[in-house]
Amino acid sequence: MGVMQGLFAMLFGGERNLIAETAGIFRENPEASAEREALRTAAALGQFAAEFALPRQGPFDRFVDGVNRLPRPALAFGTLGLFVSAMVDPEWFAARMVGLAQVPDPLWWLLGAIVSFYFGARYQAKGHAFHRSLWLATGGSALMKERNAALTDWLREGENTNRREGVSP
């Protein structure tokens, strides 16, 4: 038994696996490759998270946000101004309304679409930014688990199945 053990120790290297070490020269170790890929992905995600964590708004961004806040008050005050002008000088107001009556319907539809898309896009962008700030403020997962009961049930069901089958999480 000692001779065979010595021969195998010489061929395969005592406590080492000489075949696996030799194959590692010619073929990449998939476990080490997966670990390097996971570390690279985690580093990239960490970099992206740090880059987009706090919105950095420069003077131009603040200026554009200020300009974007003007249309709604302008529309509201403009409408009130029309009422005032109708009471102050009805003839002047009537002449302007005759001009507006000459505008073709498709042009009114186009104006309505432009205004609707402008306010709709702004509403969506601001709402998304608000929900993102809530998500970041609560640490992300807490908000999601509260809102998605189906996901919580599904995760709980998976944990129970793993416990019954003896699989560790």
PDB file of N, CA and C in Angstrom, residues 77-149:
ATOM      1  N   PHE A  77     -52.775  83.698 -15.030  1.00  0.00           N
ATOM      2  CA  PHE A  77     -52.889  85.163 -14.984  1.00  0.00           C
ATOM      3  C   PHE A  77     -53.381  85.721 -16.317  1.00  0.00           C
ATOM      4  N   GLY A  78     -53.007  85.055 -17.425  1.00  0.00           N
ATOM      5  CA  GLY A  78     -53.497  85.489 -18.734  1.00  0.00           C
ATOM      6  C   GLY A  78     -54.999  85.355 -18.844  1.00  0.00           C
ATOM      7  N   THR A  79     -55.538  84.258 -18.319  1.00  0.00           N
ATOM      8  CA  THR A  79     -56.994  84.068 -18.336  1.00  0.00           C
ATOM      9  C   THR A  79     -57.686  85.120 -17.473  1.00  0.00           C
ATOM     10  N   LEU A  80     -57.129  85.378 -16.292  1.00  0.00           N
ATOM     11  CA  LEU A  80     -57.705  86.429 -15.457  1.00  0.00           C
ATOM     12  C   LEU A  80     -57.609  87.789 -16.156  1.00  0.00           C
ATOM     13  N   GLY A  81     -56.493  88.010 -16.854  1.00  0.00           N
ATOM     14  CA  GLY A  81     -56.330  89.258 -17.601  1.00  0.00           C
ATOM     15  C   GLY A  81     -57.377  89.405 -18.702  1.00  0.00           C
ATOM     16  N   LEU A  82     -57.735  88.297 -19.345  1.00  0.00           N
ATOM     17  CA  LEU A  82     -58.786  88.349 -20.371  1.00  0.00           C
ATOM     18  C   LEU A  82     -60.119  88.780 -19.749  1.00  0.00           C
ATOM     19  N   PHE A  83     -60.429  88.259 -18.586  1.00  0.00           N
ATOM     20  CA  PHE A  83     -61.679  88.669 -17.924  1.00  0.00           C
ATOM     21  C   PHE A  83     -61.651  90.156 -17.584  1.00  0.00           C
ATOM     22  N   VAL A  84     -60.522  90.628 -17.082  1.00  0.00           N
ATOM     23  CA  VAL A  84     -60.404  92.039 -16.737  1.00  0.00           C
ATOM     24  C   VAL A  84     -60.515  92.904 -17.987  1.00  0.00           C
ATOM     25  N   SER A  85     -59.828  92.492 -19.072  1.00  0.00           N
ATOM     26  CA  SER A  85     -59.887  93.288 -20.312  1.00  0.00           C
ATOM     27  C   SER A  85     -61.299  93.292 -20.907  1.00  0.00           C
ATOM     28  N   ALA A  86     -62.037  92.203 -20.741  1.00  0.00           N
ATOM     29  CA  ALA A  86     -63.420  92.165 -21.242  1.00  0.00           C
ATOM     30  C   ALA A  86     -64.287  93.159 -20.475  1.00  0.00           C
ATOM     31  N   MET A  87     -64.002  93.359 -19.192  1.00  0.00           N
ATOM     32  CA  MET A  87     -64.798  94.304 -18.404  1.00  0.00           C
ATOM     33  C   MET A  87     -64.359  95.750 -18.622  1.00  0.00           C
ATOM     34  N   VAL A  88     -63.053  95.955 -18.836  1.00  0.00           N
ATOM     35  CA  VAL A  88     -62.539  97.315 -18.987  1.00  0.00           C
ATOM     36  C   VAL A  88     -62.840  97.876 -20.375  1.00  0.00           C
ATOM     37  N   ASP A  89     -62.553  97.101 -21.421  1.00  0.00           N
ATOM     38  CA  ASP A  89     -62.746  97.581 -22.790  1.00  0.00           C
ATOM     39  C   ASP A  89     -63.372  96.462 -23.624  1.00  0.00           C
ATOM     40  N   PRO A  90     -64.698  96.346 -23.595  1.00  0.00           N
ATOM     41  CA  PRO A  90     -65.359  95.250 -24.296  1.00  0.00           C
ATOM     42  C   PRO A  90     -65.126  95.258 -25.810  1.00  0.00           C
ATOM     43  N   GLU A  91     -65.019  96.450 -26.442  1.00  0.00           N
ATOM     44  CA  GLU A  91     -64.807  96.498 -27.887  1.00  0.00           C
ATOM     45  C   GLU A  91     -63.428  95.931 -28.248  1.00  0.00           C
ATOM     46  N   TRP A  92     -62.410  96.305 -27.499  1.00  0.00           N
ATOM     47  CA  TRP A  92     -61.053  95.777 -27.741  1.00  0.00           C
ATOM     48  C   TRP A  92     -61.056  94.263 -27.570  1.00  0.00           C
ATOM     49  N   PHE A  93     -61.712  93.780 -26.515  1.00  0.00           N
ATOM     50  CA  PHE A  93     -61.792  92.352 -26.246  1.00  0.00           C
ATOM     51  C   PHE A  93     -62.520  91.629 -27.370  1.00  0.00           C
ATOM     52  N   ALA A  94     -63.626  92.187 -27.847  1.00  0.00           N
ATOM     53  CA  ALA A  94     -64.390  91.554 -28.926  1.00  0.00           C
ATOM     54  C   ALA A  94     -63.559  91.445 -30.203  1.00  0.00           C
ATOM     55  N   ALA A  95     -62.774  92.475 -30.503  1.00  0.00           N
ATOM     56  CA  ALA A  95     -61.925  92.417 -31.700  1.00  0.00           C
ATOM     57  C   ALA A  95     -60.910  91.288 -31.589  1.00  0.00           C
ATOM     58  N   ARG A  96     -60.352  91.073 -30.423  1.00  0.00           N
ATOM     59  CA  ARG A  96     -59.373  89.986 -30.224  1.00  0.00           C
ATOM     60  C   ARG A  96     -60.053  88.622 -30.304  1.00  0.00           C
ATOM     61  N   MET A  97     -61.263  88.533 -29.796  1.00  0.00           N
ATOM     62  CA  MET A  97     -61.969  87.256 -29.848  1.00  0.00           C
ATOM     63  C   MET A  97     -62.392  86.903 -31.275  1.00  0.00           C
ATOM     64  N   VAL A  98     -62.692  87.918 -32.107  1.00  0.00           N
ATOM     65  CA  VAL A  98     -63.002  87.657 -33.519  1.00  0.00           C
ATOM     66  C   VAL A  98     -61.758  87.084 -34.194  1.00  0.00           C
ATOM     67  N   GLY A  99     -60.603  87.611 -33.867  1.00  0.00           N
ATOM     68  CA  GLY A  99     -59.354  87.070 -34.415  1.00  0.00           C
ATOM     69  C   GLY A  99     -59.130  85.626 -33.993  1.00  0.00           C
ATOM     70  N   LEU A 100     -59.429  85.322 -32.743  1.00  0.00           N
ATOM     71  CA  LEU A 100     -59.272  83.942 -32.272  1.00  0.00           C
ATOM     72  C   LEU A 100     -60.277  83.006 -32.942  1.00  0.00           C
ATOM     73  N   ALA A 101     -61.471  83.538 -33.268  1.00  0.00           N
ATOM     74  CA  ALA A 101     -62.485  82.713 -33.926  1.00  0.00           C
ATOM     75  C   ALA A 101     -62.049  82.317 -35.337  1.00  0.00           C
ATOM     76  N   GLN A 102     -61.131  83.069 -35.940  1.00  0.00           N
ATOM     77  CA  GLN A 102     -60.655  82.770 -37.284  1.00  0.00           C
ATOM     78  C   GLN A 102     -59.593  81.662 -37.315  1.00  0.00           C
ATOM     79  N   VAL A 103     -59.091  81.283 -36.153  1.00  0.00           N
ATOM     80  CA  VAL A 103     -58.073  80.223 -36.096  1.00  0.00           C
ATOM     81  C   VAL A 103     -58.750  78.889 -36.414  1.00  0.00           C
ATOM     82  N   PRO A 104     -58.218  78.111 -37.371  1.00  0.00           N
ATOM     83  CA  PRO A 104     -58.851  76.835 -37.732  1.00  0.00           C
ATOM     84  C   PRO A 104     -58.757  75.808 -36.602  1.00  0.00           C
ATOM     85  N   ASP A 105     -59.736  74.894 -36.578  1.00  0.00           N
ATOM     86  CA  ASP A 105     -59.792  73.879 -35.525  1.00  0.00           C
ATOM     87  C   ASP A 105     -58.534  73.020 -35.425  1.00  0.00           C
ATOM     88  N   PRO A 106     -57.958  72.549 -36.546  1.00  0.00           N
ATOM     89  CA  PRO A 106     -56.748  71.723 -36.396  1.00  0.00           C
ATOM     90  C   PRO A 106     -55.613  72.447 -35.676  1.00  0.00           C
ATOM     91  N   LEU A 107     -55.530  73.758 -35.806  1.00  0.00           N
ATOM     92  CA  LEU A 107     -54.498  74.506 -35.095  1.00  0.00           C
ATOM     93  C   LEU A 107     -54.777  74.527 -33.591  1.00  0.00           C
ATOM     94  N   TRP A 108     -56.057  74.608 -33.223  1.00  0.00           N
ATOM     95  CA  TRP A 108     -56.414  74.526 -31.803  1.00  0.00           C
ATOM     96  C   TRP A 108     -56.072  73.138 -31.246  1.00  0.00           C
ATOM     97  N   TRP A 109     -56.333  72.087 -32.055  1.00  0.00           N
ATOM     98  CA  TRP A 109     -56.005  70.731 -31.609  1.00  0.00           C
ATOM     99  C   TRP A 109     -54.502  70.584 -31.404  1.00  0.00           C
ATOM    100  N   LEU A 110     -53.732  71.160 -32.321  1.00  0.00           N
ATOM    101  CA  LEU A 110     -52.279  71.103 -32.190  1.00  0.00           C
ATOM    102  C   LEU A 110     -51.819  71.836 -30.926  1.00  0.00           C
ATOM    103  N   LEU A 111     -52.389  73.006 -30.670  1.00  0.00           N
ATOM    104  CA  LEU A 111     -52.033  73.746 -29.460  1.00  0.00           C
ATOM    105  C   LEU A 111     -52.395  72.937 -28.213  1.00  0.00           C
ATOM    106  N   GLY A 112     -53.581  72.323 -28.228  1.00  0.00           N
ATOM    107  CA  GLY A 112     -53.995  71.496 -27.088  1.00  0.00           C
ATOM    108  C   GLY A 112     -53.057  70.316 -26.871  1.00  0.00           C
ATOM    109  N   ALA A 113     -52.624  69.680 -27.964  1.00  0.00           N
ATOM    110  CA  ALA A 113     -51.701  68.548 -27.832  1.00  0.00           C
ATOM    111  C   ALA A 113     -50.358  68.999 -27.265  1.00  0.00           C
ATOM    112  N   ILE A 114     -49.864  70.139 -27.751  1.00  0.00           N
ATOM    113  CA  ILE A 114     -48.570  70.633 -27.266  1.00  0.00           C
ATOM    114  C   ILE A 114     -48.645  70.964 -25.781  1.00  0.00           C
ATOM    115  N   VAL A 115     -49.677  71.662 -25.382  1.00  0.00           N
ATOM    116  CA  VAL A 115     -49.830  72.024 -23.968  1.00  0.00           C
ATOM    117  C   VAL A 115     -50.005  70.769 -23.112  1.00  0.00           C
ATOM    118  N   SER A 116     -50.811  69.813 -23.598  1.00  0.00           N
ATOM    119  CA  SER A 116     -51.031  68.577 -22.835  1.00  0.00           C
ATOM    120  C   SER A 116     -49.742  67.790 -22.667  1.00  0.00           C
ATOM    121  N   PHE A 117     -48.976  67.648 -23.753  1.00  0.00           N
ATOM    122  CA  PHE A 117     -47.723  66.907 -23.650  1.00  0.00           C
ATOM    123  C   PHE A 117     -46.721  67.632 -22.764  1.00  0.00           C
ATOM    124  N   TYR A 118     -46.691  68.947 -22.838  1.00  0.00           N
ATOM    125  CA  TYR A 118     -45.754  69.706 -21.993  1.00  0.00           C
ATOM    126  C   TYR A 118     -46.057  69.458 -20.519  1.00  0.00           C
ATOM    127  N   PHE A 119     -47.323  69.670 -20.138  1.00  0.00           N
ATOM    128  CA  PHE A 119     -47.658  69.504 -18.728  1.00  0.00           C
ATOM    129  C   PHE A 119     -47.616  68.040 -18.311  1.00  0.00           C
ATOM    130  N   GLY A 120     -47.992  67.126 -19.210  1.00  0.00           N
ATOM    131  CA  GLY A 120     -47.924  65.700 -18.884  1.00  0.00           C
ATOM    132  C   GLY A 120     -46.495  65.235 -18.651  1.00  0.00           C
ATOM    133  N   ALA A 121     -45.586  65.672 -19.523  1.00  0.00           N
ATOM    134  CA  ALA A 121     -44.184  65.271 -19.368  1.00  0.00           C
ATOM    135  C   ALA A 121     -43.593  65.865 -18.101  1.00  0.00           C
ATOM    136  N   ARG A 122     -43.922  67.103 -17.822  1.00  0.00           N
ATOM    137  CA  ARG A 122     -43.397  67.739 -16.606  1.00  0.00           C
ATOM    138  C   ARG A 122     -43.950  67.039 -15.365  1.00  0.00           C
ATOM    139  N   TYR A 123     -45.244  66.705 -15.404  1.00  0.00           N
ATOM    140  CA  TYR A 123     -45.864  66.010 -14.273  1.00  0.00           C
ATOM    141  C   TYR A 123     -45.191  64.657 -14.044  1.00  0.00           C
ATOM    142  N   GLN A 124     -44.941  63.932 -15.130  1.00  0.00           N
ATOM    143  CA  GLN A 124     -44.307  62.629 -14.998  1.00  0.00           C
ATOM    144  C   GLN A 124     -42.868  62.760 -14.497  1.00  0.00           C
ATOM    145  N   ALA A 125     -42.118  63.690 -15.038  1.00  0.00           N
ATOM    146  CA  ALA A 125     -40.723  63.852 -14.629  1.00  0.00           C
ATOM    147  C   ALA A 125     -40.623  64.244 -13.153  1.00  0.00           C
ATOM    148  N   LYS A 126     -41.441  65.186 -12.732  1.00  0.00           N
ATOM    149  CA  LYS A 126     -41.393  65.623 -11.326  1.00  0.00           C
ATOM    150  C   LYS A 126     -41.900  64.522 -10.399  1.00  0.00           C
ATOM    151  N   GLY A 127     -42.943  63.795 -10.834  1.00  0.00           N
ATOM    152  CA  GLY A 127     -43.444  62.687 -10.022  1.00  0.00           C
ATOM    153  C   GLY A 127     -42.412  61.580  -9.882  1.00  0.00           C
ATOM    154  N   HIS A 128     -41.710  61.279 -10.977  1.00  0.00           N
ATOM    155  CA  HIS A 128     -40.665  60.255 -10.928  1.00  0.00           C
ATOM    156  C   HIS A 128     -39.535  60.684 -10.000  1.00  0.00           C
ATOM    157  N   ALA A 129     -39.133  61.944 -10.090  1.00  0.00           N
ATOM    158  CA  ALA A 129     -38.072  62.443  -9.212  1.00  0.00           C
ATOM    159  C   ALA A 129     -38.502  62.374  -7.744  1.00  0.00           C
ATOM    160  N   PHE A 130     -39.776  62.681  -7.483  1.00  0.00           N
ATOM    161  CA  PHE A 130     -40.279  62.615  -6.108  1.00  0.00           C
ATOM    162  C   PHE A 130     -40.263  61.178  -5.587  1.00  0.00           C
ATOM    163  N   HIS A 131     -40.751  60.234  -6.399  1.00  0.00           N
ATOM    164  CA  HIS A 131     -40.765  58.832  -5.964  1.00  0.00           C
ATOM    165  C   HIS A 131     -39.347  58.292  -5.806  1.00  0.00           C
ATOM    166  N   ARG A 132     -38.428  58.734  -6.647  1.00  0.00           N
ATOM    167  CA  ARG A 132     -37.035  58.306  -6.522  1.00  0.00           C
ATOM    168  C   ARG A 132     -36.439  58.833  -5.213  1.00  0.00           C
ATOM    169  N   SER A 133     -36.766  60.074  -4.854  1.00  0.00           N
ATOM    170  CA  SER A 133     -36.247  60.608  -3.600  1.00  0.00           C
ATOM    171  C   SER A 133     -36.830  59.852  -2.403  1.00  0.00           C
ATOM    172  N   LEU A 134     -38.102  59.458  -2.482  1.00  0.00           N
ATOM    173  CA  LEU A 134     -38.683  58.633  -1.418  1.00  0.00           C
ATOM    174  C   LEU A 134     -37.978  57.293  -1.338  1.00  0.00           C
ATOM    175  N   TRP A 135     -37.722  56.701  -2.488  1.00  0.00           N
ATOM    176  CA  TRP A 135     -37.054  55.401  -2.563  1.00  0.00           C
ATOM    177  C   TRP A 135     -35.682  55.485  -1.898  1.00  0.00           C
ATOM    178  N   LEU A 136     -34.925  56.526  -2.224  1.00  0.00           N
ATOM    179  CA  LEU A 136     -33.587  56.670  -1.653  1.00  0.00           C
ATOM    180  C   LEU A 136     -33.649  56.981  -0.168  1.00  0.00           C
ATOM    181  N   ALA A 137     -34.645  57.770   0.252  1.00  0.00           N
ATOM    182  CA  ALA A 137     -34.750  58.154   1.656  1.00  0.00           C
ATOM    183  C   ALA A 137     -35.104  56.973   2.548  1.00  0.00           C
ATOM    184  N   THR A 138     -35.879  56.024   2.016  1.00  0.00           N
ATOM    185  CA  THR A 138     -36.291  54.874   2.829  1.00  0.00           C
ATOM    186  C   THR A 138     -35.371  53.681   2.665  1.00  0.00           C
ATOM    187  N   GLY A 139     -34.315  53.839   1.905  1.00  0.00           N
ATOM    188  CA  GLY A 139     -33.399  52.719   1.731  1.00  0.00           C
ATOM    189  C   GLY A 139     -33.844  51.780   0.633  1.00  0.00           C
ATOM    190  N   GLY A 140     -34.883  52.103  -0.080  1.00  0.00           N
ATOM    191  CA  GLY A 140     -35.289  51.338  -1.255  1.00  0.00           C
ATOM    192  C   GLY A 140     -36.187  50.168  -0.951  1.00  0.00           C
ATOM    193  N   SER A 141     -35.679  49.173  -0.280  1.00  0.00           N
ATOM    194  CA  SER A 141     -36.425  47.923  -0.163  1.00  0.00           C
ATOM    195  C   SER A 141     -37.672  48.069   0.703  1.00  0.00           C
ATOM    196  N   ALA A 142     -37.650  48.922   1.698  1.00  0.00           N
ATOM    197  CA  ALA A 142     -38.804  49.054   2.590  1.00  0.00           C
ATOM    198  C   ALA A 142     -40.029  49.546   1.823  1.00  0.00           C
ATOM    199  N   LEU A 143     -39.840  50.524   0.961  1.00  0.00           N
ATOM    200  CA  LEU A 143     -40.959  51.064   0.186  1.00  0.00           C
ATOM    201  C   LEU A 143     -41.523  50.007  -0.753  1.00  0.00           C
ATOM    202  N   MET A 144     -40.652  49.237  -1.390  1.00  0.00           N
ATOM    203  CA  MET A 144     -41.105  48.235  -2.334  1.00  0.00           C
ATOM    204  C   MET A 144     -41.890  47.127  -1.634  1.00  0.00           C
ATOM    205  N   LYS A 145     -41.428  46.685  -0.484  1.00  0.00           N
ATOM    206  CA  LYS A 145     -42.120  45.602   0.206  1.00  0.00           C
ATOM    207  C   LYS A 145     -43.493  46.050   0.694  1.00  0.00           C
ATOM    208  N   GLU A 146     -43.634  47.320   1.075  1.00  0.00           N
ATOM    209  CA  GLU A 146     -44.936  47.800   1.519  1.00  0.00           C
ATOM    210  C   GLU A 146     -45.927  47.870   0.371  1.00  0.00           C
ATOM    211  N   ARG A 147     -45.465  48.273  -0.788  1.00  0.00           N
ATOM    212  CA  ARG A 147     -46.365  48.491  -1.908  1.00  0.00           C
ATOM    213  C   ARG A 147     -46.713  47.220  -2.670  1.00  0.00           C
ATOM    214  N   ASN A 148     -45.840  46.207  -2.658  1.00  0.00           N
ATOM    215  CA  ASN A 148     -46.049  45.047  -3.500  1.00  0.00           C
ATOM    216  C   ASN A 148     -46.290  43.824  -2.634  1.00  0.00           C
ATOM    217  N   ALA A 149     -47.529  43.638  -2.254  1.00  0.00           N
ATOM    218  CA  ALA A 149     -47.881  42.517  -1.388  1.00  0.00           C
ATOM    219  C   ALA A 149     -47.671  41.184  -2.100  1.00  0.00           C
TER     220      ALA A 149
END
